[in-house]
Amino acid sequence: MLHKTFLLAGSIFAGLGVAIGAFGAHKLKDFLLQTGRTDTFEKAVMYQFYHSFALLVVGLLILQTQFNTKYLNYAGYSFIAGILIFSGSLYILCLTETPKWGAVTPIGGVCMIAGWVLVCMSFLK
């Protein structure tokens, strides 16, 4: 049943990526330019999209019985954590101008990397 969880999460995160990206491009544009955080905001949206699609792929791969679903399940959770921590901390950094959130971002990046390693491990069953 986890395949549905990851498909749902990927779809929701992708839709939110569109909404957040549009919000940033239109309503936050002047603020982000003023604070010099446009690139940071765009990076957060970009990585959210990449890993939303990764979640969709993981959900589909779980349906294929020739892959190790234990690793795919861990990968899916790693991607969810990565999106929330990496992109989330960058969004908070951009909106609050609180530099300490930049120290949290690498934790999300490690989660994303771990997700990709786990996907690879699932293929080596």
PDB file of C-alpha atoms in Angstrom:
ATOM      1  CA  MET A   1       0.000   0.000   0.000  1.00  0.00           C
ATOM      2  CA  LEU A   2       2.972   2.341   0.367  1.00  0.00           C
ATOM      3  CA  HIS A   3       3.060   2.815  -3.374  1.00  0.00           C
ATOM      4  CA  LYS A   4      -0.169   4.819  -3.040  1.00  0.00           C
ATOM      5  CA  THR A   5       1.340   6.909  -0.245  1.00  0.00           C
ATOM      6  CA  PHE A   6       4.321   7.845  -2.385  1.00  0.00           C
ATOM      7  CA  LEU A   7       2.206   8.472  -5.488  1.00  0.00           C
ATOM      8  CA  LEU A   8      -0.096  10.704  -3.460  1.00  0.00           C
ATOM      9  CA  ALA A   9       2.792  12.533  -1.763  1.00  0.00           C
ATOM     10  CA  GLY A  10       4.557  13.050  -5.103  1.00  0.00           C
ATOM     11  CA  SER A  11       1.406  14.450  -6.662  1.00  0.00           C
ATOM     12  CA  ILE A  12       0.748  16.780  -3.733  1.00  0.00           C
ATOM     13  CA  PHE A  13       4.338  18.024  -3.548  1.00  0.00           C
ATOM     14  CA  ALA A  14       4.389  18.617  -7.339  1.00  0.00           C
ATOM     15  CA  GLY A  15       1.138  20.579  -7.192  1.00  0.00           C
ATOM     16  CA  LEU A  16       2.433  22.591  -4.260  1.00  0.00           C
ATOM     17  CA  GLY A  17       5.622  23.223  -6.223  1.00  0.00           C
ATOM     18  CA  VAL A  18       3.600  24.882  -8.968  1.00  0.00           C
ATOM     19  CA  ALA A  19       1.632  26.945  -6.456  1.00  0.00           C
ATOM     20  CA  ILE A  20       4.682  27.963  -4.415  1.00  0.00           C
ATOM     21  CA  GLY A  21       6.681  28.751  -7.554  1.00  0.00           C
ATOM     22  CA  ALA A  22       3.883  30.921  -8.910  1.00  0.00           C
ATOM     23  CA  PHE A  23       3.471  32.649  -5.552  1.00  0.00           C
ATOM     24  CA  GLY A  24       7.195  33.371  -5.480  1.00  0.00           C
ATOM     25  CA  ALA A  25       7.268  34.622  -9.064  1.00  0.00           C
ATOM     26  CA  HIS A  26       4.313  36.959  -8.627  1.00  0.00           C
ATOM     27  CA  LYS A  27       3.551  37.899  -5.025  1.00  0.00           C
ATOM     28  CA  LEU A  28       7.041  37.547  -3.550  1.00  0.00           C
ATOM     29  CA  LYS A  29       9.066  38.742  -6.542  1.00  0.00           C
ATOM     30  CA  ASP A  30       9.866  42.217  -5.180  1.00  0.00           C
ATOM     31  CA  PHE A  31      10.574  40.916  -1.669  1.00  0.00           C
ATOM     32  CA  LEU A  32      12.882  38.176  -2.956  1.00  0.00           C
ATOM     33  CA  LEU A  33      14.731  40.663  -5.184  1.00  0.00           C
ATOM     34  CA  GLN A  34      15.084  43.080  -2.272  1.00  0.00           C
ATOM     35  CA  THR A  35      16.488  40.427   0.041  1.00  0.00           C
ATOM     36  CA  GLY A  36      18.625  38.775  -2.644  1.00  0.00           C
ATOM     37  CA  ARG A  37      16.895  35.421  -2.117  1.00  0.00           C
ATOM     38  CA  THR A  38      15.414  34.818  -5.573  1.00  0.00           C
ATOM     39  CA  ASP A  39      17.982  32.124  -6.428  1.00  0.00           C
ATOM     40  CA  THR A  40      17.484  30.416  -3.084  1.00  0.00           C
ATOM     41  CA  PHE A  41      13.708  30.338  -3.527  1.00  0.00           C
ATOM     42  CA  GLU A  42      14.033  28.988  -7.075  1.00  0.00           C
ATOM     43  CA  LYS A  43      16.446  26.283  -5.855  1.00  0.00           C
ATOM     44  CA  ALA A  44      13.913  25.199  -3.212  1.00  0.00           C
ATOM     45  CA  VAL A  45      11.146  24.920  -5.815  1.00  0.00           C
ATOM     46  CA  MET A  46      13.413  23.091  -8.273  1.00  0.00           C
ATOM     47  CA  TYR A  47      14.506  20.464  -5.759  1.00  0.00           C
ATOM     48  CA  GLN A  48      10.923  20.052  -4.588  1.00  0.00           C
ATOM     49  CA  PHE A  49       9.901  19.280  -8.169  1.00  0.00           C
ATOM     50  CA  TYR A  50      12.747  16.855  -8.824  1.00  0.00           C
ATOM     51  CA  HIS A  51      11.969  14.882  -5.723  1.00  0.00           C
ATOM     52  CA  SER A  52       8.216  15.013  -6.262  1.00  0.00           C
ATOM     53  CA  PHE A  53       8.840  13.196  -9.519  1.00  0.00           C
ATOM     54  CA  ALA A  54      11.238  10.836  -7.721  1.00  0.00           C
ATOM     55  CA  LEU A  55       8.397   9.952  -5.336  1.00  0.00           C
ATOM     56  CA  LEU A  56       6.136   9.193  -8.294  1.00  0.00           C
ATOM     57  CA  VAL A  57       8.808   6.927  -9.763  1.00  0.00           C
ATOM     58  CA  VAL A  58       9.310   5.162  -6.425  1.00  0.00           C
ATOM     59  CA  GLY A  59       5.565   4.596  -6.173  1.00  0.00           C
ATOM     60  CA  LEU A  60       5.539   3.018  -9.617  1.00  0.00           C
ATOM     61  CA  LEU A  61       8.671   0.948  -8.988  1.00  0.00           C
ATOM     62  CA  ILE A  62       7.138  -0.574  -5.864  1.00  0.00           C
ATOM     63  CA  LEU A  63       4.514  -2.148  -8.125  1.00  0.00           C
ATOM     64  CA  GLN A  64       7.279  -3.999  -9.973  1.00  0.00           C
ATOM     65  CA  THR A  65       7.981  -7.188  -8.048  1.00  0.00           C
ATOM     66  CA  GLN A  66      11.541  -7.608  -9.349  1.00  0.00           C
ATOM     67  CA  PHE A  67      12.789  -4.688  -7.211  1.00  0.00           C
ATOM     68  CA  ASN A  68      13.490  -4.708  -3.478  1.00  0.00           C
ATOM     69  CA  THR A  69      10.519  -2.827  -2.052  1.00  0.00           C
ATOM     70  CA  LYS A  70      12.097  -2.484   1.402  1.00  0.00           C
ATOM     71  CA  TYR A  71      14.722  -0.144  -0.046  1.00  0.00           C
ATOM     72  CA  LEU A  72      12.145   1.640  -2.185  1.00  0.00           C
ATOM     73  CA  ASN A  73       9.987   2.268   0.885  1.00  0.00           C
ATOM     74  CA  TYR A  74      12.965   3.774   2.702  1.00  0.00           C
ATOM     75  CA  ALA A  75      13.780   5.810  -0.414  1.00  0.00           C
ATOM     76  CA  GLY A  76      10.256   7.222  -0.532  1.00  0.00           C
ATOM     77  CA  TYR A  77      10.410   8.284   3.095  1.00  0.00           C
ATOM     78  CA  SER A  78      13.857   9.783   2.504  1.00  0.00           C
ATOM     79  CA  PHE A  79      12.542  11.848  -0.405  1.00  0.00           C
ATOM     80  CA  ILE A  80       9.605  13.093   1.672  1.00  0.00           C
ATOM     81  CA  ALA A  81      11.936  14.070   4.515  1.00  0.00           C
ATOM     82  CA  GLY A  82      14.308  15.678   2.013  1.00  0.00           C
ATOM     83  CA  ILE A  83      11.580  17.810   0.448  1.00  0.00           C
ATOM     84  CA  LEU A  84      10.247  18.925   3.815  1.00  0.00           C
ATOM     85  CA  ILE A  85      13.662  19.674   5.333  1.00  0.00           C
ATOM     86  CA  PHE A  86      15.627  20.919   2.292  1.00  0.00           C
ATOM     87  CA  SER A  87      12.982  22.928   0.469  1.00  0.00           C
ATOM     88  CA  GLY A  88      11.111  23.794   3.658  1.00  0.00           C
ATOM     89  CA  SER A  89      14.173  25.268   5.345  1.00  0.00           C
ATOM     90  CA  LEU A  90      14.995  27.297   2.240  1.00  0.00           C
ATOM     91  CA  TYR A  91      11.436  28.653   2.057  1.00  0.00           C
ATOM     92  CA  ILE A  92      11.624  29.640   5.729  1.00  0.00           C
ATOM     93  CA  LEU A  93      15.056  31.201   5.177  1.00  0.00           C
ATOM     94  CA  CYS A  94      13.720  33.260   2.274  1.00  0.00           C
ATOM     95  CA  LEU A  95      10.624  34.446   4.095  1.00  0.00           C
ATOM     96  CA  THR A  96      12.108  35.153   7.527  1.00  0.00           C
ATOM     97  CA  GLU A  97      15.678  36.150   6.682  1.00  0.00           C
ATOM     98  CA  THR A  98      16.802  33.962   9.583  1.00  0.00           C
ATOM     99  CA  PRO A  99      20.239  32.634   8.560  1.00  0.00           C
ATOM    100  CA  LYS A 100      20.199  29.708  11.014  1.00  0.00           C
ATOM    101  CA  TRP A 101      17.734  27.910   8.705  1.00  0.00           C
ATOM    102  CA  GLY A 102      20.581  27.585   6.218  1.00  0.00           C
ATOM    103  CA  ALA A 103      22.246  25.198   8.670  1.00  0.00           C
ATOM    104  CA  VAL A 104      19.219  22.866   8.506  1.00  0.00           C
ATOM    105  CA  THR A 105      19.170  22.640   4.706  1.00  0.00           C
ATOM    106  CA  PRO A 106      22.057  20.127   4.343  1.00  0.00           C
ATOM    107  CA  ILE A 107      20.140  17.616   6.464  1.00  0.00           C
ATOM    108  CA  GLY A 108      17.447  17.623   3.800  1.00  0.00           C
ATOM    109  CA  GLY A 109      20.085  17.258   1.117  1.00  0.00           C
ATOM    110  CA  VAL A 110      21.482  14.194   2.864  1.00  0.00           C
ATOM    111  CA  CYS A 111      17.963  12.726   2.989  1.00  0.00           C
ATOM    112  CA  MET A 112      17.615  13.276  -0.763  1.00  0.00           C
ATOM    113  CA  ILE A 113      20.988  11.665  -1.475  1.00  0.00           C
ATOM    114  CA  ALA A 114      20.077   8.747   0.785  1.00  0.00           C
ATOM    115  CA  GLY A 115      16.865   8.313  -1.199  1.00  0.00           C
ATOM    116  CA  TRP A 116      18.795   7.977  -4.441  1.00  0.00           C
ATOM    117  CA  VAL A 117      21.247   5.516  -2.878  1.00  0.00           C
ATOM    118  CA  LEU A 118      18.323   3.446  -1.622  1.00  0.00           C
ATOM    119  CA  VAL A 119      16.732   3.439  -5.084  1.00  0.00           C
ATOM    120  CA  CYS A 120      20.009   2.106  -6.480  1.00  0.00           C
ATOM    121  CA  MET A 121      20.134  -0.543  -3.763  1.00  0.00           C
ATOM    122  CA  SER A 122      16.630  -1.701  -4.692  1.00  0.00           C
ATOM    123  CA  PHE A 123      17.892  -2.518  -8.187  1.00  0.00           C
ATOM    124  CA  LEU A 124      20.700  -4.691  -6.796  1.00  0.00           C
ATOM    125  CA  LYS A 125      18.306  -7.144  -5.143  1.00  0.00           C
TER     126      LYS A 125
END
